[in-house]
CSV table of C-alpha atoms in Angstrom, one decimal:
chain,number,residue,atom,x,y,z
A,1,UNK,CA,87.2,91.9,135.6
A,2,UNK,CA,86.1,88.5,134.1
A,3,UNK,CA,83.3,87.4,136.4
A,4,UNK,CA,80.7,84.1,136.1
A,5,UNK,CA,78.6,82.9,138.7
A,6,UNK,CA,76.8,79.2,140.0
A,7,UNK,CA,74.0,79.4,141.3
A,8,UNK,CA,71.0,76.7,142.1
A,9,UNK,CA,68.6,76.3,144.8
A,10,UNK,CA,70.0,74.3,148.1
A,11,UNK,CA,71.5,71.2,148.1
A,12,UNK,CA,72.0,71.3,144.4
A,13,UNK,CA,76.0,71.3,143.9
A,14,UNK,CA,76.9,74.3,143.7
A,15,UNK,CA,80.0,74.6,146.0
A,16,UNK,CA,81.4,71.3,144.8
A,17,UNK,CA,81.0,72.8,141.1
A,18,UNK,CA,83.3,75.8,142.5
A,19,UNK,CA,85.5,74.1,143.9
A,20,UNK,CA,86.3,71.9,140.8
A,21,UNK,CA,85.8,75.0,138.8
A,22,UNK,CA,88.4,76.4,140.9
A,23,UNK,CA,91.0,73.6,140.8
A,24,UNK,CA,90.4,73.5,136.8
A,25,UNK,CA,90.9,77.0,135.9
A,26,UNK,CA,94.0,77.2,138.6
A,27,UNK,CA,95.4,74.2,136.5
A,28,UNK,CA,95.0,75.9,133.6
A,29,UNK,CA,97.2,78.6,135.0
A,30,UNK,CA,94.3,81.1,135.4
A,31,UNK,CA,94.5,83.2,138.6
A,32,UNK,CA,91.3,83.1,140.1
A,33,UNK,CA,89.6,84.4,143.2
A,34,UNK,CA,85.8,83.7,144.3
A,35,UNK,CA,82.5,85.4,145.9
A,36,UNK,CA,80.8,83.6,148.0
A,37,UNK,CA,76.9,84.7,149.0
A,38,UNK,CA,75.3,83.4,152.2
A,39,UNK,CA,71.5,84.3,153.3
A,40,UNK,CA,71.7,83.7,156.9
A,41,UNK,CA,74.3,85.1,159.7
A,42,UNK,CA,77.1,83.3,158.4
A,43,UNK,CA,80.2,83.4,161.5
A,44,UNK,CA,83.3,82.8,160.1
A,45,UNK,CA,85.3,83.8,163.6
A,46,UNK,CA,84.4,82.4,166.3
A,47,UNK,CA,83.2,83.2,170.4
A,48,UNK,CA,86.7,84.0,172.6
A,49,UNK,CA,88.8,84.8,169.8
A,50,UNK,CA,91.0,87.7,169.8
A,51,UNK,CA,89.2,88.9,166.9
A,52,UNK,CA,85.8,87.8,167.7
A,53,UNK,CA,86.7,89.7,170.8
A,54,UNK,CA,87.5,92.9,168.7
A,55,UNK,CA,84.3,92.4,166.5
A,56,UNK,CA,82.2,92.2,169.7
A,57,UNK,CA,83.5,95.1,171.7
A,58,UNK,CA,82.7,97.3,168.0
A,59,UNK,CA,84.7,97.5,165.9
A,60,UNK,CA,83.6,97.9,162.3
A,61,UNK,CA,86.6,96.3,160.7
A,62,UNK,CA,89.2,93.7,161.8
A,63,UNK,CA,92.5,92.9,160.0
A,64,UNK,CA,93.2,89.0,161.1
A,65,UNK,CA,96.7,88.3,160.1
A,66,UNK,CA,99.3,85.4,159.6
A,67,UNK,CA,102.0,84.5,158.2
A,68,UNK,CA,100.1,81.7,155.8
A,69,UNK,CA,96.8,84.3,155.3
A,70,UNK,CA,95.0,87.4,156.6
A,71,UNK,CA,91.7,88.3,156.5
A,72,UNK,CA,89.4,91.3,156.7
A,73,UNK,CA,86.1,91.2,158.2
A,74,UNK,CA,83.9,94.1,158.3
A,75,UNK,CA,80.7,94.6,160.1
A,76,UNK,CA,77.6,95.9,158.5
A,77,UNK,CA,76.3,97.5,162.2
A,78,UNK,CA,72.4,97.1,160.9
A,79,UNK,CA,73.6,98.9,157.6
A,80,UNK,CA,72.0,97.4,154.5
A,81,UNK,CA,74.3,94.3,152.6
A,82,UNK,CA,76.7,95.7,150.3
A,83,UNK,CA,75.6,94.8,146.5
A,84,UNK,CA,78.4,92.4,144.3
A,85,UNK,CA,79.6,95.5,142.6
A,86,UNK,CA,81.1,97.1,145.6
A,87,UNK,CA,82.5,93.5,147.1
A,88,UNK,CA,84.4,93.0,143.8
A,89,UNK,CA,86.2,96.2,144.5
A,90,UNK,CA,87.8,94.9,147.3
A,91,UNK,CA,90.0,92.4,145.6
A,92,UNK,CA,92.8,92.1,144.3
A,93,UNK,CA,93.1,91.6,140.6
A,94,UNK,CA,92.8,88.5,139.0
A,95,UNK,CA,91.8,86.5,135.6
A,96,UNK,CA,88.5,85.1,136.8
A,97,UNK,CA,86.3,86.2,139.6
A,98,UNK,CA,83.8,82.5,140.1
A,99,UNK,CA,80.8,83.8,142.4
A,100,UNK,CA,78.8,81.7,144.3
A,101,UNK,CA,75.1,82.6,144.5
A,102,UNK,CA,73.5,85.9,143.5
A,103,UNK,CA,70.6,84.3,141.6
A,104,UNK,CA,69.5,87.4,141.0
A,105,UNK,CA,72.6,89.7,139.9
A,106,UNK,CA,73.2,90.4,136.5
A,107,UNK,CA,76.3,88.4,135.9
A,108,UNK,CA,76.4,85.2,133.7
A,109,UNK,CA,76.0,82.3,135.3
A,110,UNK,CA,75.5,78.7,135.3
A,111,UNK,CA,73.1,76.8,137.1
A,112,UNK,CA,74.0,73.4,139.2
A,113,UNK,CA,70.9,71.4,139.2
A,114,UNK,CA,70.2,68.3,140.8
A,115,UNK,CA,66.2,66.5,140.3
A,116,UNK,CA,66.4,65.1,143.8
A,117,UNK,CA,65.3,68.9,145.3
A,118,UNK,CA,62.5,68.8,143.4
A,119,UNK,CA,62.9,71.8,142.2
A,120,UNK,CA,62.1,73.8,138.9
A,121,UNK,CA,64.9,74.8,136.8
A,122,UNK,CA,66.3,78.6,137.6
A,123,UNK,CA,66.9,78.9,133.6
A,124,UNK,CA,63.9,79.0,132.7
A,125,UNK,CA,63.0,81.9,134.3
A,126,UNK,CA,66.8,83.9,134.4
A,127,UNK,CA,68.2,85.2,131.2
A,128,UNK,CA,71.9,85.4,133.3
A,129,UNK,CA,71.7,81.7,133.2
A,130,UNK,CA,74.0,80.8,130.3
A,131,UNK,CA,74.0,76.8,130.8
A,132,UNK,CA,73.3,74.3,133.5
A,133,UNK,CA,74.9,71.7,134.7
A,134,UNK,CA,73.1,69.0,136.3
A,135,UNK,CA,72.5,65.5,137.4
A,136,UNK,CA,69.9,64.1,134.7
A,137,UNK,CA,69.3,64.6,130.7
A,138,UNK,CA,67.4,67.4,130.4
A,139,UNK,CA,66.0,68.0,126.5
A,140,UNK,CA,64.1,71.2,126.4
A,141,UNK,CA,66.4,74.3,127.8
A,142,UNK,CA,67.8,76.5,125.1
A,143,UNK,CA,70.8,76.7,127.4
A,144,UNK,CA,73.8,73.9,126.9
A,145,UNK,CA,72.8,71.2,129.5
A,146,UNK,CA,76.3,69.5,131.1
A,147,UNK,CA,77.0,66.8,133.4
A,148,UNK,CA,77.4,67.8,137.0
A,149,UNK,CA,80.6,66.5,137.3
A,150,UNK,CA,82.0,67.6,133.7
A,151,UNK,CA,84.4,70.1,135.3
A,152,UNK,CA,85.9,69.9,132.2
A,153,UNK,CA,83.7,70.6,129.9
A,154,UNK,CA,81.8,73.5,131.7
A,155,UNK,CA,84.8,75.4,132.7
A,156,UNK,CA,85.8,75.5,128.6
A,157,UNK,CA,82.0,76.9,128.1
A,158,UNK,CA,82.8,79.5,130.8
A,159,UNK,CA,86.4,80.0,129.0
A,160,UNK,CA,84.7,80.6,125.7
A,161,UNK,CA,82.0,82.8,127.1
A,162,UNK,CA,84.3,85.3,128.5
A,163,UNK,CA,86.3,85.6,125.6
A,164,UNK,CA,89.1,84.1,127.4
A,165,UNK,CA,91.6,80.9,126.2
A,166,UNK,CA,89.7,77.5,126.5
């Protein structure tokens, strides 16, 4: 499975990178599917809900279909976070896997950075960071250094990383 990451500290662009990264490599008639990593109690259904219902009354899974999408949401139950290996199991296959997050997994990745947070670059200290793409010139990373907004451009570095077609 062809998997690359973004990652950053807050506020730095991150999910506006994927989502760009996701629209470009869809265009480019890649099949894509993403991973998405969250550090607080993230509620994606919500109080009175059949489903929230059925999460509430314990039930460890809960199948949510329809006929545009269905979900599956599973409940840890105070059992330790599952780690990115075993998440990627669960999907379907595809040509790219674009995860959000994970700073620390061992997966290549590149880094949206944006000088207004103030804070250092991840690079610098992460050997999975393969390039950054951020907000300001920045001379003195061994890694390529793209725009923020050069979808373009850093979803060809990602292509050519992989192995895959540019």
């Amino acid at each position: 499975m062809n998997l690359y990451g973004v990652t950053g500290w807050k506020n730095t662009g991150k999910t506006g990178l994927m989502e760009r990264l996701v629209a470009e490599m869809v265009a480019r008639g890649l099949t894509v599917s993403t991973v998405k990593h969250a550090h607080h109690d993230t509620e994606i259904d919500h109080p009175g809900r059949d489903s929230y219902r059925h999460r509430v009354a314990g039930a460890r899974e809960v199948v949510l279909s329809s006929p545009r999408r269905w979900a599956v949401m599973h409940e840890l139950r105070d059992r330790p976070e599952p780690m990115l290996a075993e998440l990627l199991t669960r999907l379907s296959p595809v040509d790219l896997v674009l995860v959000e997050g994970y700073k620390r997994a061992n997966h290549p990745k590149v880094e949206a950075y944006r000088a207004e947070t103030g804070r250092d670059l991840l690079a610098r200290e992460n050997g999975t960071i393969r390039a950054v793409a951020a907000d300001i010139a920045i001379d003195d990373l061994a890694q390529p250094v793209f725009h923020l907004d050069d979808t373009s451009a850093i979803a060809d570095f990602i292509l050519r990383d992989l192995g895959l077609r540019a």
